[in-house]
Tab-separated table of C-alpha atoms in Angstrom:
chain	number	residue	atom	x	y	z
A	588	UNK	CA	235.884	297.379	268.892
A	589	UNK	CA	236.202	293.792	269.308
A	590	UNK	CA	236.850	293.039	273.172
A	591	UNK	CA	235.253	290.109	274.601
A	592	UNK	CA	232.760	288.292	272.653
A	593	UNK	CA	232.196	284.373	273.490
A	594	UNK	CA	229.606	282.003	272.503
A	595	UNK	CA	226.782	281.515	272.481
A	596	UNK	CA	224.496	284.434	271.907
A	597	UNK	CA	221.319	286.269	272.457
A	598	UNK	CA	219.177	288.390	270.567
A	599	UNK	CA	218.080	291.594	272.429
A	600	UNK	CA	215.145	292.342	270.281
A	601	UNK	CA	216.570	295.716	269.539
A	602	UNK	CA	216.174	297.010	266.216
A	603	UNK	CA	217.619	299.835	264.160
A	604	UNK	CA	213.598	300.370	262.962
A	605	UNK	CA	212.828	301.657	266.746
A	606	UNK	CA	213.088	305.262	267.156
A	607	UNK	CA	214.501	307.837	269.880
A	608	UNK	CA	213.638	310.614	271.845
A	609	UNK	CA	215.597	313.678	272.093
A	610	UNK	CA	215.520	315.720	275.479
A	611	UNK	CA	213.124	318.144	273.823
A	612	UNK	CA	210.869	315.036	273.221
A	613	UNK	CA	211.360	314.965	269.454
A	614	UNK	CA	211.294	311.564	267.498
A	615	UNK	CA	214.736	310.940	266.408
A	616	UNK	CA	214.994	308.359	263.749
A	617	UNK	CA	217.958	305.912	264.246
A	618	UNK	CA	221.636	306.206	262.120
A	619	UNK	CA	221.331	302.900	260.625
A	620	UNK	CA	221.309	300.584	257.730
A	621	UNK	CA	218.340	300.310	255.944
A	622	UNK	CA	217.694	296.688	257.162
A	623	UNK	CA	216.546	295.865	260.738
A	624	UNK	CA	219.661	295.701	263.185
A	625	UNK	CA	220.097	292.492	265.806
A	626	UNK	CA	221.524	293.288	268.797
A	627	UNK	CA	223.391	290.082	270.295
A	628	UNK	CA	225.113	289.287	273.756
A	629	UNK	CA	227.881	287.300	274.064
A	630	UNK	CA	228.102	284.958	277.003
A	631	UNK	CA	231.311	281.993	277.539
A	632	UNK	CA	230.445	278.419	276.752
A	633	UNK	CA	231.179	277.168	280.086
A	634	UNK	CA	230.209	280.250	281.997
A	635	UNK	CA	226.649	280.500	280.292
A	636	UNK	CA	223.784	279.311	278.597
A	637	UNK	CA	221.335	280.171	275.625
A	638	UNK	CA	218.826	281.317	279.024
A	639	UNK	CA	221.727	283.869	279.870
A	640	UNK	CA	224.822	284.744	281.123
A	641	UNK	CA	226.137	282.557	284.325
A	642	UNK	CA	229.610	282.953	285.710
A	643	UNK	CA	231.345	280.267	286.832
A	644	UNK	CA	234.099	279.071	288.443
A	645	UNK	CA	235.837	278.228	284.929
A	646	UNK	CA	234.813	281.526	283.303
A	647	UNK	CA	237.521	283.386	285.745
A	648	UNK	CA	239.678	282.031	283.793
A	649	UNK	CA	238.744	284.060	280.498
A	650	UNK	CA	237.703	287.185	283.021
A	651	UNK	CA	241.785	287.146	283.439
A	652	UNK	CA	242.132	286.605	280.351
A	653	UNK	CA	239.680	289.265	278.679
A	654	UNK	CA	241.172	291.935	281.441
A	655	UNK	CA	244.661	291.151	279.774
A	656	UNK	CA	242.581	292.858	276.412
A	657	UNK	CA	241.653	296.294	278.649
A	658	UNK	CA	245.477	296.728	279.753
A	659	UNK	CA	246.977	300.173	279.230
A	660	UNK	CA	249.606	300.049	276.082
A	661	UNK	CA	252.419	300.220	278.866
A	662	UNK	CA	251.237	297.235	280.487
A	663	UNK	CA	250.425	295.136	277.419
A	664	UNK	CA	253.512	295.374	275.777
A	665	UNK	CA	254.950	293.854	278.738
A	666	UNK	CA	252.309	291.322	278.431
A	667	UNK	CA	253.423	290.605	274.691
A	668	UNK	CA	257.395	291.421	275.628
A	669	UNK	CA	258.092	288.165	273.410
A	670	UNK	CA	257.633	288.954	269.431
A	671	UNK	CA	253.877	288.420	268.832
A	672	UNK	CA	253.575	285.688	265.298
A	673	UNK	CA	249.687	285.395	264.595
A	674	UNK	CA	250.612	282.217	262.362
A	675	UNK	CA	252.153	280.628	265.101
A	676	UNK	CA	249.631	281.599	267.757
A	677	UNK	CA	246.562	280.206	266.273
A	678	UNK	CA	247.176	276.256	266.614
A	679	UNK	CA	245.219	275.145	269.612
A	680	UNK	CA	242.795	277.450	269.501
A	681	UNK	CA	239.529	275.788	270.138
A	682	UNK	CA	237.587	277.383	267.140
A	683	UNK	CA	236.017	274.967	264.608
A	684	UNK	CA	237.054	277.617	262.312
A	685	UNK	CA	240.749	277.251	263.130
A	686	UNK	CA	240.546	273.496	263.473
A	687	UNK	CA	242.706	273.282	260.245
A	688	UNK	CA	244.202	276.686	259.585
A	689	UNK	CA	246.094	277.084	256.244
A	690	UNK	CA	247.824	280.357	255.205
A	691	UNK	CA	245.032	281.677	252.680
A	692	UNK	CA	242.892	281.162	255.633
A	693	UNK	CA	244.653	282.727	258.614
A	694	UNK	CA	245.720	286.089	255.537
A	695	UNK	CA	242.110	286.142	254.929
A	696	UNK	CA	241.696	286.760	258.757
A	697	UNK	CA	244.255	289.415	259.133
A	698	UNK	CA	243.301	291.017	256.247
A	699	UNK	CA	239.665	291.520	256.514
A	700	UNK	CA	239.653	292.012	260.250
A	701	UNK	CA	237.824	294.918	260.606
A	702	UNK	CA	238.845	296.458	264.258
A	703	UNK	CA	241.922	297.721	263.626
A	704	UNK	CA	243.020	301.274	261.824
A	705	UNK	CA	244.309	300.426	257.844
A	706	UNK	CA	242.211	296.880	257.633
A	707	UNK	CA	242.991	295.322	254.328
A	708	UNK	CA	247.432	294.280	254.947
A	709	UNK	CA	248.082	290.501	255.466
A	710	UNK	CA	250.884	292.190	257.327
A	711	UNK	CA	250.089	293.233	261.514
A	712	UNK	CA	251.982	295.897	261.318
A	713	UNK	CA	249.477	298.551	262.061
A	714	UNK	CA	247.719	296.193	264.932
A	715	UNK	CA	248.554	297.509	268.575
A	716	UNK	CA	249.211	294.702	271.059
A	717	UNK	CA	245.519	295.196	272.688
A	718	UNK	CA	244.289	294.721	268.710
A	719	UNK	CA	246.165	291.287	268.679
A	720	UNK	CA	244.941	289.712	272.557
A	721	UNK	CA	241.161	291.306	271.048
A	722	UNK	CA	241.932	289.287	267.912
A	723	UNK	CA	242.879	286.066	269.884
A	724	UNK	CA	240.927	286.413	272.229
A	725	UNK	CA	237.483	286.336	269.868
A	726	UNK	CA	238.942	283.817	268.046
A	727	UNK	CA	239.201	281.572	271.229
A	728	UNK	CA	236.075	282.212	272.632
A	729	UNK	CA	233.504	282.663	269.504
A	730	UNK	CA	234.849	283.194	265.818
A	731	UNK	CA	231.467	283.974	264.732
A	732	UNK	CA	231.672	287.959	264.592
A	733	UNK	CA	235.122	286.916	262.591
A	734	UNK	CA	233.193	284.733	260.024
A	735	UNK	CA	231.247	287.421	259.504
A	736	UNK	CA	234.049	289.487	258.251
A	737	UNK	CA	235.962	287.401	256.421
A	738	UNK	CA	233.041	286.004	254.177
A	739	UNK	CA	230.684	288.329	254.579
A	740	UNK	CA	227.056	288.224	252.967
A	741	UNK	CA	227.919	291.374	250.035
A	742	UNK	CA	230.009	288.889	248.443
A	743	UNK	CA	227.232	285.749	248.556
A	744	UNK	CA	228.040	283.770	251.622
A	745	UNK	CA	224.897	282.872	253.779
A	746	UNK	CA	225.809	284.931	256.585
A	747	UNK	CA	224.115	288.080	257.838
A	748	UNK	CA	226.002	291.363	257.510
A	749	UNK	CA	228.132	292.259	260.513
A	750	UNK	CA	227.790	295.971	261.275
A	751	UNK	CA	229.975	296.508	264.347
A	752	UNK	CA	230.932	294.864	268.102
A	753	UNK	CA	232.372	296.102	271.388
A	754	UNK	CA	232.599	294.025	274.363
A	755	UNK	CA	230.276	290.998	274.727
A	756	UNK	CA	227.677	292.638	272.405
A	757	UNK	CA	227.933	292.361	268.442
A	758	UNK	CA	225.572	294.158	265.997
A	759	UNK	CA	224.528	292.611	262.882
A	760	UNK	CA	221.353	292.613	260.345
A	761	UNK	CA	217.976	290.897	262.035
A	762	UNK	CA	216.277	287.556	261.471
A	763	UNK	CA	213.900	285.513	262.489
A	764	UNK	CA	214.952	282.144	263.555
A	765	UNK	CA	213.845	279.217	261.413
A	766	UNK	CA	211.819	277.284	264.486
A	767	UNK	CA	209.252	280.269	264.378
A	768	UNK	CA	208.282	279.022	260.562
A	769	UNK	CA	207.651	275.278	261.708
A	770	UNK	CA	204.180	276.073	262.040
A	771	UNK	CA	204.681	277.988	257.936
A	772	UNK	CA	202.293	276.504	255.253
A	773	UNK	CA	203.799	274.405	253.051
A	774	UNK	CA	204.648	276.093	250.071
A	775	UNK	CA	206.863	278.269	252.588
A	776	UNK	CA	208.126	275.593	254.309
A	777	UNK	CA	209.147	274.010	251.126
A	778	UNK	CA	210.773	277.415	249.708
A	779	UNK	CA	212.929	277.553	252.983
A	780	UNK	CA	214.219	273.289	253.341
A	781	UNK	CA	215.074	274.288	249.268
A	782	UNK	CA	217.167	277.110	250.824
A	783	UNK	CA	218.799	275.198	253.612
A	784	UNK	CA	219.958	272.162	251.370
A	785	UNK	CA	221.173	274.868	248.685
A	786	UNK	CA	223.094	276.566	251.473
A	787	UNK	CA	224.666	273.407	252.454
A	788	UNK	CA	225.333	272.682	249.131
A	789	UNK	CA	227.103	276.451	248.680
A	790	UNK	CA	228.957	275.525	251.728
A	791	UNK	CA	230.458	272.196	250.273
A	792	UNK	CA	231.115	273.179	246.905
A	793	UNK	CA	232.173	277.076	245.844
A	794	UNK	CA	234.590	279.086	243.806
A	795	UNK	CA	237.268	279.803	246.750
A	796	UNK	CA	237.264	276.231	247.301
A	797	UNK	CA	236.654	276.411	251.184
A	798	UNK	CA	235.037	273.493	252.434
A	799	UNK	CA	232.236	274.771	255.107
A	800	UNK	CA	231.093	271.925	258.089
A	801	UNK	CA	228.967	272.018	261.167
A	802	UNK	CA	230.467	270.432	264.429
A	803	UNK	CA	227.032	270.614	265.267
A	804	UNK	CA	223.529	272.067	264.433
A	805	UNK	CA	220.134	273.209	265.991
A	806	UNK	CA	217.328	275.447	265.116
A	807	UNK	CA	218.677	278.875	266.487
A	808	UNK	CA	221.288	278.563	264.204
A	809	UNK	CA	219.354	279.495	260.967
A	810	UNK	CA	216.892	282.526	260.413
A	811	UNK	CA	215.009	284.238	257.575
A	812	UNK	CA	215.029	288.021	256.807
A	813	UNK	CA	212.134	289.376	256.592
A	814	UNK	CA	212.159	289.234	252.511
A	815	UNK	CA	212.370	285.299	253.518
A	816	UNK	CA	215.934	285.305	252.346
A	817	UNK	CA	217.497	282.136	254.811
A	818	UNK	CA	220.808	282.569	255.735
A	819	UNK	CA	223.279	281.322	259.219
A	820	UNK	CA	222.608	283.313	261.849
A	821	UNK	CA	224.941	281.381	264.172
A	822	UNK	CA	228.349	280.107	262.478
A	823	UNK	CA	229.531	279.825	265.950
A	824	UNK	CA	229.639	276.088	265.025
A	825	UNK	CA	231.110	276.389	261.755
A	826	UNK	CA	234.494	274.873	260.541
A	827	UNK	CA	236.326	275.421	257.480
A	828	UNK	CA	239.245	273.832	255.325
A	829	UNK	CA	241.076	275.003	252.403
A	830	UNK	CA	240.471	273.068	249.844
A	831	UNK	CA	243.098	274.944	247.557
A	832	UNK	CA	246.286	275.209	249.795
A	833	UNK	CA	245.269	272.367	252.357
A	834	UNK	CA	245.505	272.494	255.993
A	835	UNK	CA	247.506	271.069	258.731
A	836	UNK	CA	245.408	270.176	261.583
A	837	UNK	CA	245.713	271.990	264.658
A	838	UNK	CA	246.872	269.813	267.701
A	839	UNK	CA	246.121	270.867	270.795
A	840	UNK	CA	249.130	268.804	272.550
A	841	UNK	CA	252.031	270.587	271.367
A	842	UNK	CA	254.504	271.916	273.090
A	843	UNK	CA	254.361	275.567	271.671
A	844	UNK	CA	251.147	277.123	273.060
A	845	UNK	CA	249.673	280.389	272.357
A	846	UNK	CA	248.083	282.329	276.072
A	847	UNK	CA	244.323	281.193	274.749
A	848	UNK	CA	244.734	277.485	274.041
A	849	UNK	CA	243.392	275.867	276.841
A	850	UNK	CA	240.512	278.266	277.464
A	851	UNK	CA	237.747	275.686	276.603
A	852	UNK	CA	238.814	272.427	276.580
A	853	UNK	CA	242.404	271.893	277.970
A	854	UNK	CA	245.490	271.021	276.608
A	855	UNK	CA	244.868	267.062	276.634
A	856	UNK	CA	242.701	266.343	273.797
A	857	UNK	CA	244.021	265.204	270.583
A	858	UNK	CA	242.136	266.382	267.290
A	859	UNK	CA	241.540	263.740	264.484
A	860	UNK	CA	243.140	265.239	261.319
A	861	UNK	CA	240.864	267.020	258.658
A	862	UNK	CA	240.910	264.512	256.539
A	863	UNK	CA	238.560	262.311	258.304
A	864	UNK	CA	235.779	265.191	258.479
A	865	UNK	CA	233.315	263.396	255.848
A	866	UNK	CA	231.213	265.883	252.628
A	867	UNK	CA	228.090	264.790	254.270
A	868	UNK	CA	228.875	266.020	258.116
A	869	UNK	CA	226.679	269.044	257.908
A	870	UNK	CA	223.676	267.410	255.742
A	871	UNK	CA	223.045	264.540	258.561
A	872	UNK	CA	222.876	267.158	260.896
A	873	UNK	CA	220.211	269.263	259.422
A	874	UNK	CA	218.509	266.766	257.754
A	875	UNK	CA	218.707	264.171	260.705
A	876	UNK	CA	217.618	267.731	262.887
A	877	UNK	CA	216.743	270.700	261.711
A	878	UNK	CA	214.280	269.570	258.827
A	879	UNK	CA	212.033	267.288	259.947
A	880	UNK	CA	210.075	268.962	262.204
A	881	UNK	CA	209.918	271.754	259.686
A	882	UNK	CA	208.293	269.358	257.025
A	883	UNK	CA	206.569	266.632	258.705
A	884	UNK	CA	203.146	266.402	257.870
A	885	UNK	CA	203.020	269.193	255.530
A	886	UNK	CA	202.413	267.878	252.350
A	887	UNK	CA	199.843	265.105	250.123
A	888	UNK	CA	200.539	261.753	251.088
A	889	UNK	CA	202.375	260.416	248.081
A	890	UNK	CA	204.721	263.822	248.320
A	891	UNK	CA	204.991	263.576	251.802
A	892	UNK	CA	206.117	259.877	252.011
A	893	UNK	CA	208.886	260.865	249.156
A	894	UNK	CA	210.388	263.803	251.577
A	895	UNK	CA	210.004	261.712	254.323
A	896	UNK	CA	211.965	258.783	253.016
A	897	UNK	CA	214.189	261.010	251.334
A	898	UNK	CA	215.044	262.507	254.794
A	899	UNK	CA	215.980	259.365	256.210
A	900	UNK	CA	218.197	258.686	253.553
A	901	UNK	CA	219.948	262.342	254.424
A	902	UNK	CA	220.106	262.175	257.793
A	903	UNK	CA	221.863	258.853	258.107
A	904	UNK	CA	225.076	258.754	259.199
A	905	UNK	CA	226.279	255.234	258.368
A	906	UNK	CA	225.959	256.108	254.553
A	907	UNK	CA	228.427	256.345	252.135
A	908	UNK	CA	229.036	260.181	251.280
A	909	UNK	CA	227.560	259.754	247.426
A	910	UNK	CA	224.115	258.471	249.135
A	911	UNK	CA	223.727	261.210	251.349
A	912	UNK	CA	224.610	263.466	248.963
A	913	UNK	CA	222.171	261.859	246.037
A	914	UNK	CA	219.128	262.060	249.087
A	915	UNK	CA	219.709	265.429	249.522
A	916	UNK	CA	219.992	266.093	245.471
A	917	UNK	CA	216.530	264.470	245.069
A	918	UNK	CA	214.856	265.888	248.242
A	919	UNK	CA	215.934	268.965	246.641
A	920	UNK	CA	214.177	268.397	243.464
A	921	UNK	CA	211.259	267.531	245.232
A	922	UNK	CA	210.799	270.918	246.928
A	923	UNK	CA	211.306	272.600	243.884
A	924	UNK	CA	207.638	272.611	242.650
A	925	UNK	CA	206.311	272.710	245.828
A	926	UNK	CA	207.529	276.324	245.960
A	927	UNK	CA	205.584	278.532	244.914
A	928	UNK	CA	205.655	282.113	243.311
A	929	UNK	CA	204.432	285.744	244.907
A	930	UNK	CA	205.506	288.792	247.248
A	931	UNK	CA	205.827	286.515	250.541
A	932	UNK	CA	209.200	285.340	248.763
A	933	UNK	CA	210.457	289.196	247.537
A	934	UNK	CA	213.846	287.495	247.535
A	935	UNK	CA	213.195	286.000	244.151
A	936	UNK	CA	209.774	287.679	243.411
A	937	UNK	CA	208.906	288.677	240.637
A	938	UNK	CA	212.068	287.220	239.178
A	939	UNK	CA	210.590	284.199	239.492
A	940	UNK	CA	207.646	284.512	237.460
A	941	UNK	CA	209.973	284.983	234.176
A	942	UNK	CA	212.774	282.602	234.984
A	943	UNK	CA	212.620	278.635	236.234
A	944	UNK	CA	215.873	279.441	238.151
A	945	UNK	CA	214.112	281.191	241.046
């Protein structure tokens, strides 16, 4: 169902509570999940903007290229005459997530791509040429209907449930973005910054042993459900290296070049290796970003001159990685307390009135 998505995207406002009319005028109620359903376009990063969709000159490119994904099977198998190797395509592609592929990572993809007829082989046996350009061509242009598959929120990873695509639009469960709870009291405003560092944290540190960064951050990129659950709404930006097997960073100069590699940014540019991407990348961001204006003048003035120095601390990126990281641990256990306990949080309520861990 996959065709065309690319980055970034917009919320429709359509949700899977609103109900239909029938041509006898009846009130149909919508076949959907139980929780509200986000609607999202997909525009290209040079041919658009967050305001909307914009073609431009460099977005014919990827028109020619996302035509190549609506051939008929006669015409794409001469398009793919030469045997298709998914492994060897993916270098160069200008994903974050594919910055530094490593085998677990790129199986993981195959396997839990969820477009194609028999999902669930490491093997692409049972994907049709058209399912391999859709494949390459999403992971090119956004990979974040892809994250959404391969780590996908039933199994714990902050990421909204993905619930179908086809073309430039993507379906997936509702939230509000974080930016409309600046203005949140501030035992809310705690409860959520609590969230956000333990989702970084989750990110940095878990049991597959995939290291999660941000190339960059901004407010759309994080939203609440409506139990006030926080999760990424956007992990457009999102990279990720495997910890376990290792990766090999993708070069973009090589000589062996898959049809999507120099979609976005050309051929020319030289990535540094994986290596050098630091543990505190994604906590400067948000806490150099994203959390200040969410907690600024929120709290008692002792309190409040803790957080903010704390944040400072965070968000500075000439610190060593164990300071950032030790900011963030204590700004952490400052919000604790400041949290408090009823039905505006049903995430953890009433759970939390019997245990300390919620």
């Amino acid at each position: 169902m996959i065709s065309n998505p690319g980055a970034p995207w917009r919320s429709q406002g359509w949700s899977a509570n609103t109900k239909t009319r029938s041509r006898t005028g009846e009130s149909v109620p919508p076949q959907l999940p139980q929780r509200p359903a986000a609607l999202s376009a997909f525009c290209g990063k040079q041919g658009g903007s967050r305001n909307g969709c914009r073609p431009s000159a460099s977005h014919r490119t990827w028109c020619r290229e996302e035509q190549q994904a609506q051939l008929s099977p006669s015409e794409s198998q001469n398009h793919m005459s030469r045997q298709f190797n998914f492994h060897a395509s993916v270098p160069g592609l200008p994903s974050p997530l594919l910055r530094c592929p490593s085998q677990r990572l790129l199986d993981r993809v195959v396997r839990r791509y969820a477009e194609v007829a028999d999902a669930g082989s490491i093997f692409m046996d049972h994907f049709t040429d058209r399912d391999k350009l859709r494949l390459l061509y999403t992971l090119a242009v956004n990979a974040h209907p892809i994250l959404l598959q391969i780590f996908p929120g039933a199994e714990g990873w902050p990421l909204p449930r993905y619930l179908g695509s086809c073309g430039r639009f993507l379906v997936s469960t509702s939230t509000s973005p974080l930016q409309e709870f600046y203005g949140a009291p501030a035992d809310q405003a705690a409860d959520l910054a609590y969230q956000l560092l333990g989702v970084l944290e989750s990110l940095r540190s878990n049991d597959l042993n995939y290291f999660f960064y941000f190339t960059h951050v901004d407010v759309d990129m994080f939203g609440i459900f409506n139990n006030g659950h926080l999760f990424i709404r956007d992990a457009s930006a999102l990279g990720v290296i495997d910890r376990q097997e290792g990766s090999q960073a993708a070069s973009r100069a090589g000589e062996n070049k898959d049809i999507f590699s120099c979609l976005v940014s050309g051929c020319q540019t030289e990535l540094p290796s994986c290596d050098t991407i630091p543990e505190k990348q994604s906590l400067v961001l948000v806490c150099g970003q994203v959390l200040p204006p969410l907690l600024q003048a929120k709290f008692p003035s002792p309190v409040q001159e803790e957080i903010d120095a704390e944040l400072a601390r965070c968000g500075e990126g000439t610190r060593p990685d164990p300071e950032v990281l030790q900011a963030a641990s204590r700004l952490k256990d400052i919000l604790r307390p400041l949290r408090t306990c009823d039905p505006r949080f049903a995430y953890r309520y009433p759970d939390c009135k019997y245990n300390d861990k919620f």
